[in-house]
Amino acid sequence: MYKLFFDLVFKRMDPEQAHHLAFRWIRLVARVPVLRTFVAAALAPRHKELRTEALGLRMHGPFGLAAGFDKNAVAIDGMAMLGFDHIEIGTVTGEPQPGNPKKRLFRLVSDRALINRMGFNNEGSAAVSERLAARTPVFRTVVGVNIGKTKVVPEEEAVGDYVKSTERLARHADYLVVNVSSPNTPGLRNLQATEALRPLLTAVREAADRSVTGRRVPLLVKIAPDLADEDVDAVADLAVELGLDGIIATNTTIAREGLGLTSDPSLVKETGGLSGAPLKARSLEVLRRLYARVGDRITLVGVGGVENAEDAWQRILAGATLVQGYSAFIYEGPFWGRAIHKGLAARLRTSPYATLADAVGADVRKPV
Ligand SMILES: Cc1cc2nc3c(=O)[nH]c(=O)nc-3n(C[C@H](O)[C@H](O)[C@H](O)COP(=O)(O)O)c2cc1C
């Protein structure tokens, strides 16, 4: 049904316009009390066995919405209504910015992939902070806040920009993510080098502690799949050293491997980050590597090419306590969350593991 609708309507529209249209519908439905309760009951059924505790937070399940879909925190309840167990808003930058010129989002339908060079279009930390402060939640959900660098801020002043966002946003965040892995802000990914990352994460941690009293906001870092294996290890070691709460693996890739021959070559050539199915193998590999290095000392979040319940299950077995997705939502539609939950619950039931937590990292821990 959705596939037909996608082919007839969304596929014929500019991808960014289609996103805005779908987003508007989701927000509209979430505003109508009876309707949203009905939709949530149908699309976000709860499975007791999937209840998850991560980052000191309780969630209905492990599957959440990756950053970039709700950049300005305008549709948290709408996305919770569709079954996402946590919603990561952002990336939010210190200052508002328009992002890159359009067109900046491309669909590679036959590869079930997207290429984007949005460039952190967002309303900025002050506006998003105000919106979160004014929010009256309808559905109980976990809200992560993902922060990044304002484009015009030079690399040497990046720490100050992240600290500004932290001071404004940490108090509204169930968890905070330092994004140093988007390919669409020049120089951003250089911040993944440990010499740059150590002072950045230390400053954000201190700013979060200064601005939030009564609780410690969990802090995570989101990394790129394009890091060399040694650099993945270096980030993992640094995260342990600094007492970070989690690592999100991974963001989009600048590589173009894994694409079939059917996507339009002119689209494949577009600059930006590739997401969706072609990212699956490398994201999983990075996750496994991280888990082998940090084990249960740090919470791992698996994202990149998760299309179905089997993919989500594989991420859990590879070490992810939480799993996120974005691109496949575009292709699978509103029943996607429901299908993932149902499939995960079924897999857990027939697995040797009593709880989801027991399954985390089981494939990596296995003696070979
Ligand atoms: C259009 C688009 C915009 C994105 N924007 C952000 C962003 O602002 N911040 C971020 O950390 N990740 C962003 N991402 C990356 C996703 O959060 C995710 O890490 C990546 O797409 C891999 O997951 P997927 O294959 O399920 O899409 C974006 C992805 C897409 C497709």
PDB file of C-alpha atoms in Angstrom, residues 85-284:
ATOM      1  CA  ASP A  85      11.309   4.442  21.000  1.00  0.00           C
ATOM      2  CA  HIS A  86      13.662   7.369  21.129  1.00  0.00           C
ATOM      3  CA  ILE A  87      13.905  10.421  18.920  1.00  0.00           C
ATOM      4  CA  GLU A  88      17.209  12.108  18.236  1.00  0.00           C
ATOM      5  CA  ILE A  89      16.596  15.702  17.206  1.00  0.00           C
ATOM      6  CA  GLY A  90      19.121  17.850  15.337  1.00  0.00           C
ATOM      7  CA  THR A  91      21.776  18.328  14.303  1.00  0.00           C
ATOM      8  CA  VAL A  92      21.363  21.693  15.998  1.00  0.00           C
ATOM      9  CA  THR A  93      24.174  24.226  15.600  1.00  0.00           C
ATOM     10  CA  GLY A  94      25.117  27.130  17.872  1.00  0.00           C
ATOM     11  CA  GLU A  95      23.676  29.659  15.407  1.00  0.00           C
ATOM     12  CA  PRO A  96      20.784  29.272  12.939  1.00  0.00           C
ATOM     13  CA  GLN A  97      21.816  28.528   9.354  1.00  0.00           C
ATOM     14  CA  PRO A  98      20.086  27.762   6.038  1.00  0.00           C
ATOM     15  CA  GLY A  99      22.237  24.791   5.025  1.00  0.00           C
ATOM     16  CA  ASN A 100      23.526  24.194   1.521  1.00  0.00           C
ATOM     17  CA  PRO A 101      21.741  25.432  -1.621  1.00  0.00           C
ATOM     18  CA  LYS A 102      19.001  23.147  -2.980  1.00  0.00           C
ATOM     19  CA  LYS A 103      18.951  20.512  -4.516  1.00  0.00           C
ATOM     20  CA  ARG A 104      20.698  18.760  -1.683  1.00  0.00           C
ATOM     21  CA  LEU A 105      18.828  15.486  -1.160  1.00  0.00           C
ATOM     22  CA  PHE A 106      18.789  12.679  -3.732  1.00  0.00           C
ATOM     23  CA  ARG A 107      16.990   9.323  -3.828  1.00  0.00           C
ATOM     24  CA  LEU A 108      18.740   6.290  -5.274  1.00  0.00           C
ATOM     25  CA  VAL A 109      15.620   4.164  -5.258  1.00  0.00           C
ATOM     26  CA  SER A 110      16.953   0.956  -6.786  1.00  0.00           C
ATOM     27  CA  ASP A 111      19.782   0.987  -4.232  1.00  0.00           C
ATOM     28  CA  ARG A 112      17.390   1.840  -1.367  1.00  0.00           C
ATOM     29  CA  ALA A 113      19.758   4.683  -0.586  1.00  0.00           C
ATOM     30  CA  LEU A 114      19.915   8.458  -0.215  1.00  0.00           C
ATOM     31  CA  ILE A 115      22.637  10.992  -0.819  1.00  0.00           C
ATOM     32  CA  ASN A 116      22.343  14.219   1.153  1.00  0.00           C
ATOM     33  CA  ARG A 117      24.352  17.372   1.508  1.00  0.00           C
ATOM     34  CA  MET A 118      21.839  19.265   3.620  1.00  0.00           C
ATOM     35  CA  GLY A 119      24.612  21.011   5.566  1.00  0.00           C
ATOM     36  CA  PHE A 120      22.895  21.259   8.965  1.00  0.00           C
ATOM     37  CA  ASN A 121      19.959  23.457   7.932  1.00  0.00           C
ATOM     38  CA  ASN A 122      18.413  24.293  11.300  1.00  0.00           C
ATOM     39  CA  GLU A 123      16.944  27.080  13.404  1.00  0.00           C
ATOM     40  CA  GLY A 124      19.885  27.180  15.819  1.00  0.00           C
ATOM     41  CA  SER A 125      20.361  26.353  19.479  1.00  0.00           C
ATOM     42  CA  ALA A 126      18.418  29.316  20.935  1.00  0.00           C
ATOM     43  CA  ALA A 127      15.221  28.640  18.952  1.00  0.00           C
ATOM     44  CA  VAL A 128      15.318  24.877  19.450  1.00  0.00           C
ATOM     45  CA  SER A 129      15.986  25.324  23.162  1.00  0.00           C
ATOM     46  CA  GLU A 130      12.914  27.568  23.455  1.00  0.00           C
ATOM     47  CA  ARG A 131      10.785  25.026  21.582  1.00  0.00           C
ATOM     48  CA  LEU A 132      11.889  22.169  23.814  1.00  0.00           C
ATOM     49  CA  ALA A 133      11.280  24.263  26.943  1.00  0.00           C
ATOM     50  CA  ALA A 134       7.714  25.011  25.809  1.00  0.00           C
ATOM     51  CA  ARG A 135       6.916  21.419  24.847  1.00  0.00           C
ATOM     52  CA  THR A 136       4.186  19.495  26.639  1.00  0.00           C
ATOM     53  CA  PRO A 137       4.838  15.862  25.769  1.00  0.00           C
ATOM     54  CA  VAL A 138       1.901  13.770  24.576  1.00  0.00           C
ATOM     55  CA  PHE A 139       3.729  10.450  24.285  1.00  0.00           C
ATOM     56  CA  ARG A 140       6.400   9.491  26.765  1.00  0.00           C
ATOM     57  CA  THR A 141       9.590   9.089  24.779  1.00  0.00           C
ATOM     58  CA  VAL A 142      13.304   9.634  25.138  1.00  0.00           C
ATOM     59  CA  VAL A 143      14.635  12.746  23.401  1.00  0.00           C
ATOM     60  CA  GLY A 144      18.266  12.891  22.344  1.00  0.00           C
ATOM     61  CA  VAL A 145      19.774  16.181  21.230  1.00  0.00           C
ATOM     62  CA  ASN A 146      22.458  16.050  18.545  1.00  0.00           C
ATOM     63  CA  ILE A 147      24.721  19.113  18.257  1.00  0.00           C
ATOM     64  CA  GLY A 148      27.164  20.201  15.557  1.00  0.00           C
ATOM     65  CA  LYS A 149      29.294  23.126  14.457  1.00  0.00           C
ATOM     66  CA  THR A 150      27.898  26.261  12.821  1.00  0.00           C
ATOM     67  CA  LYS A 151      29.376  26.456   9.309  1.00  0.00           C
ATOM     68  CA  VAL A 152      30.766  30.014   9.555  1.00  0.00           C
ATOM     69  CA  VAL A 153      32.513  29.311  12.856  1.00  0.00           C
ATOM     70  CA  PRO A 154      36.164  28.516  12.114  1.00  0.00           C
ATOM     71  CA  GLU A 155      37.477  25.089  13.103  1.00  0.00           C
ATOM     72  CA  GLU A 156      39.711  26.641  15.832  1.00  0.00           C
ATOM     73  CA  GLU A 157      36.607  28.087  17.509  1.00  0.00           C
ATOM     74  CA  ALA A 158      34.490  24.956  17.198  1.00  0.00           C
ATOM     75  CA  VAL A 159      34.644  24.151  20.927  1.00  0.00           C
ATOM     76  CA  GLY A 160      32.974  27.461  21.815  1.00  0.00           C
ATOM     77  CA  ASP A 161      30.150  26.801  19.358  1.00  0.00           C
ATOM     78  CA  TYR A 162      29.462  23.312  20.768  1.00  0.00           C
ATOM     79  CA  VAL A 163      29.633  24.702  24.316  1.00  0.00           C
ATOM     80  CA  LYS A 164      27.067  27.381  23.433  1.00  0.00           C
ATOM     81  CA  SER A 165      24.676  24.708  22.137  1.00  0.00           C
ATOM     82  CA  THR A 166      25.316  22.554  25.186  1.00  0.00           C
ATOM     83  CA  GLU A 167      24.539  25.389  27.579  1.00  0.00           C
ATOM     84  CA  ARG A 168      21.249  26.030  25.802  1.00  0.00           C
ATOM     85  CA  LEU A 169      20.167  22.478  25.071  1.00  0.00           C
ATOM     86  CA  ALA A 170      21.603  20.023  27.618  1.00  0.00           C
ATOM     87  CA  ARG A 171      18.848  20.699  30.142  1.00  0.00           C
ATOM     88  CA  HIS A 172      16.219  19.581  27.621  1.00  0.00           C
ATOM     89  CA  ALA A 173      18.121  16.484  26.518  1.00  0.00           C
ATOM     90  CA  ASP A 174      17.672  12.970  27.845  1.00  0.00           C
ATOM     91  CA  TYR A 175      21.015  12.418  26.163  1.00  0.00           C
ATOM     92  CA  LEU A 176      23.386  14.660  24.244  1.00  0.00           C
ATOM     93  CA  VAL A 177      25.312  13.739  21.079  1.00  0.00           C
ATOM     94  CA  VAL A 178      28.412  15.482  19.782  1.00  0.00           C
ATOM     95  CA  ASN A 179      28.264  15.093  16.024  1.00  0.00           C
ATOM     96  CA  VAL A 180      31.726  15.260  14.461  1.00  0.00           C
ATOM     97  CA  SER A 181      30.952  13.027  11.529  1.00  0.00           C
ATOM     98  CA  SER A 182      28.733  14.785   9.017  1.00  0.00           C
ATOM     99  CA  PRO A 183      30.513  15.083   5.655  1.00  0.00           C
ATOM    100  CA  ASN A 184      28.625  18.254   4.732  1.00  0.00           C
ATOM    101  CA  THR A 185      30.269  20.828   6.994  1.00  0.00           C
ATOM    102  CA  PRO A 186      33.810  21.534   5.796  1.00  0.00           C
ATOM    103  CA  GLY A 187      36.418  20.448   8.359  1.00  0.00           C
ATOM    104  CA  LEU A 188      33.894  18.951  10.795  1.00  0.00           C
ATOM    105  CA  ARG A 189      35.212  15.425  10.525  1.00  0.00           C
ATOM    106  CA  ASN A 190      38.738  16.588  11.452  1.00  0.00           C
ATOM    107  CA  LEU A 191      37.314  16.927  14.955  1.00  0.00           C
ATOM    108  CA  GLN A 192      37.295  13.125  15.155  1.00  0.00           C
ATOM    109  CA  ALA A 193      41.083  13.124  15.539  1.00  0.00           C
ATOM    110  CA  THR A 194      41.768  12.463  19.214  1.00  0.00           C
ATOM    111  CA  GLU A 195      43.855  15.649  19.628  1.00  0.00           C
ATOM    112  CA  ALA A 196      40.793  17.683  18.622  1.00  0.00           C
ATOM    113  CA  LEU A 197      38.163  15.380  20.091  1.00  0.00           C
ATOM    114  CA  ARG A 198      39.599  15.227  23.632  1.00  0.00           C
ATOM    115  CA  PRO A 199      39.312  18.983  24.366  1.00  0.00           C
ATOM    116  CA  LEU A 200      35.944  19.157  22.588  1.00  0.00           C
ATOM    117  CA  LEU A 201      34.317  16.333  24.543  1.00  0.00           C
ATOM    118  CA  THR A 202      35.870  17.541  27.805  1.00  0.00           C
ATOM    119  CA  ALA A 203      34.487  21.044  27.267  1.00  0.00           C
ATOM    120  CA  VAL A 204      31.013  19.770  26.335  1.00  0.00           C
ATOM    121  CA  ARG A 205      30.970  17.467  29.392  1.00  0.00           C
ATOM    122  CA  GLU A 206      31.897  20.394  31.656  1.00  0.00           C
ATOM    123  CA  ALA A 207      29.331  22.673  30.038  1.00  0.00           C
ATOM    124  CA  ALA A 208      26.611  20.040  30.442  1.00  0.00           C
ATOM    125  CA  ASP A 209      27.507  19.543  34.111  1.00  0.00           C
ATOM    126  CA  ARG A 210      27.535  23.309  34.702  1.00  0.00           C
ATOM    127  CA  SER A 211      24.181  23.914  33.087  1.00  0.00           C
ATOM    128  CA  VAL A 212      22.175  20.950  34.393  1.00  0.00           C
ATOM    129  CA  THR A 213      21.754  20.336  38.085  1.00  0.00           C
ATOM    130  CA  GLY A 214      20.234  17.277  39.714  1.00  0.00           C
ATOM    131  CA  ARG A 215      21.200  14.774  37.005  1.00  0.00           C
ATOM    132  CA  ARG A 216      24.116  13.910  34.764  1.00  0.00           C
ATOM    133  CA  VAL A 217      23.186  14.192  31.095  1.00  0.00           C
ATOM    134  CA  PRO A 218      24.563  11.164  29.189  1.00  0.00           C
ATOM    135  CA  LEU A 219      27.064  12.242  26.530  1.00  0.00           C
ATOM    136  CA  LEU A 220      27.701  10.367  23.273  1.00  0.00           C
ATOM    137  CA  VAL A 221      29.793  10.937  20.181  1.00  0.00           C
ATOM    138  CA  LYS A 222      28.676  10.081  16.641  1.00  0.00           C
ATOM    139  CA  ILE A 223      31.342   8.824  14.277  1.00  0.00           C
ATOM    140  CA  ALA A 224      31.799   8.356  10.523  1.00  0.00           C
ATOM    141  CA  PRO A 225      32.024   5.006   8.778  1.00  0.00           C
ATOM    142  CA  ASP A 226      34.948   6.374   6.774  1.00  0.00           C
ATOM    143  CA  LEU A 227      37.342   6.380   9.730  1.00  0.00           C
ATOM    144  CA  ALA A 228      40.247   3.995   9.338  1.00  0.00           C
ATOM    145  CA  ASP A 229      40.033   1.034  11.716  1.00  0.00           C
ATOM    146  CA  GLU A 230      42.879   2.404  13.903  1.00  0.00           C
ATOM    147  CA  ASP A 231      40.986   5.672  14.234  1.00  0.00           C
ATOM    148  CA  VAL A 232      37.822   3.823  15.275  1.00  0.00           C
ATOM    149  CA  ASP A 233      39.923   2.153  17.989  1.00  0.00           C
ATOM    150  CA  ALA A 234      41.406   5.505  19.004  1.00  0.00           C
ATOM    151  CA  VAL A 235      37.943   7.063  19.431  1.00  0.00           C
ATOM    152  CA  ALA A 236      36.822   4.008  21.410  1.00  0.00           C
ATOM    153  CA  ASP A 237      39.806   4.280  23.743  1.00  0.00           C
ATOM    154  CA  LEU A 238      39.284   8.005  24.176  1.00  0.00           C
ATOM    155  CA  ALA A 239      35.615   7.463  24.977  1.00  0.00           C
ATOM    156  CA  VAL A 240      36.546   5.017  27.726  1.00  0.00           C
ATOM    157  CA  GLU A 241      39.256   7.332  29.034  1.00  0.00           C
ATOM    158  CA  LEU A 242      36.884  10.312  29.219  1.00  0.00           C
ATOM    159  CA  GLY A 243      34.046   8.333  30.754  1.00  0.00           C
ATOM    160  CA  LEU A 244      31.757   8.974  27.788  1.00  0.00           C
ATOM    161  CA  ASP A 245      28.372   7.258  27.936  1.00  0.00           C
ATOM    162  CA  GLY A 246      28.061   6.113  24.357  1.00  0.00           C
ATOM    163  CA  ILE A 247      29.177   6.019  20.747  1.00  0.00           C
ATOM    164  CA  ILE A 248      26.812   6.222  17.772  1.00  0.00           C
ATOM    165  CA  ALA A 249      28.072   4.288  14.752  1.00  0.00           C
ATOM    166  CA  THR A 250      27.639   5.501  12.101  1.00  0.00           C
ATOM    167  CA  ASN A 251      26.874   8.661  10.184  1.00  0.00           C
ATOM    168  CA  THR A 252      26.630   8.695   6.360  1.00  0.00           C
ATOM    169  CA  THR A 253      29.602   7.796   4.141  1.00  0.00           C
ATOM    170  CA  ILE A 254      31.471   9.695   1.451  1.00  0.00           C
ATOM    171  CA  ALA A 255      32.343   6.340  -0.164  1.00  0.00           C
ATOM    172  CA  ARG A 256      30.215   5.080  -3.033  1.00  0.00           C
ATOM    173  CA  GLU A 257      30.832   1.369  -2.552  1.00  0.00           C
ATOM    174  CA  GLY A 258      27.926  -1.001  -2.298  1.00  0.00           C
ATOM    175  CA  LEU A 259      25.889   0.771  -4.975  1.00  0.00           C
ATOM    176  CA  GLY A 260      24.432  -1.385  -7.716  1.00  0.00           C
ATOM    177  CA  LEU A 261      24.628  -0.570 -11.392  1.00  0.00           C
ATOM    178  CA  THR A 262      21.037   0.522 -11.706  1.00  0.00           C
ATOM    179  CA  SER A 263      21.164   3.926 -10.016  1.00  0.00           C
ATOM    180  CA  ASP A 264      21.505   6.897 -12.342  1.00  0.00           C
ATOM    181  CA  PRO A 265      25.288   7.624 -12.582  1.00  0.00           C
ATOM    182  CA  SER A 266      24.630  11.371 -12.394  1.00  0.00           C
ATOM    183  CA  LEU A 267      22.993  10.827  -8.987  1.00  0.00           C
ATOM    184  CA  VAL A 268      25.809   8.587  -7.767  1.00  0.00           C
ATOM    185  CA  LYS A 269      28.196  11.446  -8.599  1.00  0.00           C
ATOM    186  CA  GLU A 270      26.380  13.950  -6.352  1.00  0.00           C
ATOM    187  CA  THR A 271      28.539  15.023  -3.421  1.00  0.00           C
ATOM    188  CA  GLY A 272      27.297  14.364   0.085  1.00  0.00           C
ATOM    189  CA  GLY A 273      26.754  11.545   2.510  1.00  0.00           C
ATOM    190  CA  LEU A 274      25.410   8.214   1.309  1.00  0.00           C
ATOM    191  CA  SER A 275      22.965   6.410   3.607  1.00  0.00           C
ATOM    192  CA  GLY A 276      20.665   3.401   3.442  1.00  0.00           C
ATOM    193  CA  ALA A 277      21.348  -0.141   2.248  1.00  0.00           C
ATOM    194  CA  PRO A 278      24.849   0.403   0.774  1.00  0.00           C
ATOM    195  CA  LEU A 279      26.050   1.600   4.190  1.00  0.00           C
ATOM    196  CA  LYS A 280      24.902  -1.535   5.991  1.00  0.00           C
ATOM    197  CA  ALA A 281      28.080  -3.631   5.819  1.00  0.00           C
ATOM    198  CA  ARG A 282      30.534  -0.927   6.918  1.00  0.00           C
ATOM    199  CA  SER A 283      28.304   0.373   9.736  1.00  0.00           C
ATOM    200  CA  LEU A 284      27.966  -3.140  11.090  1.00  0.00           C
TER     201      LEU A 284
END
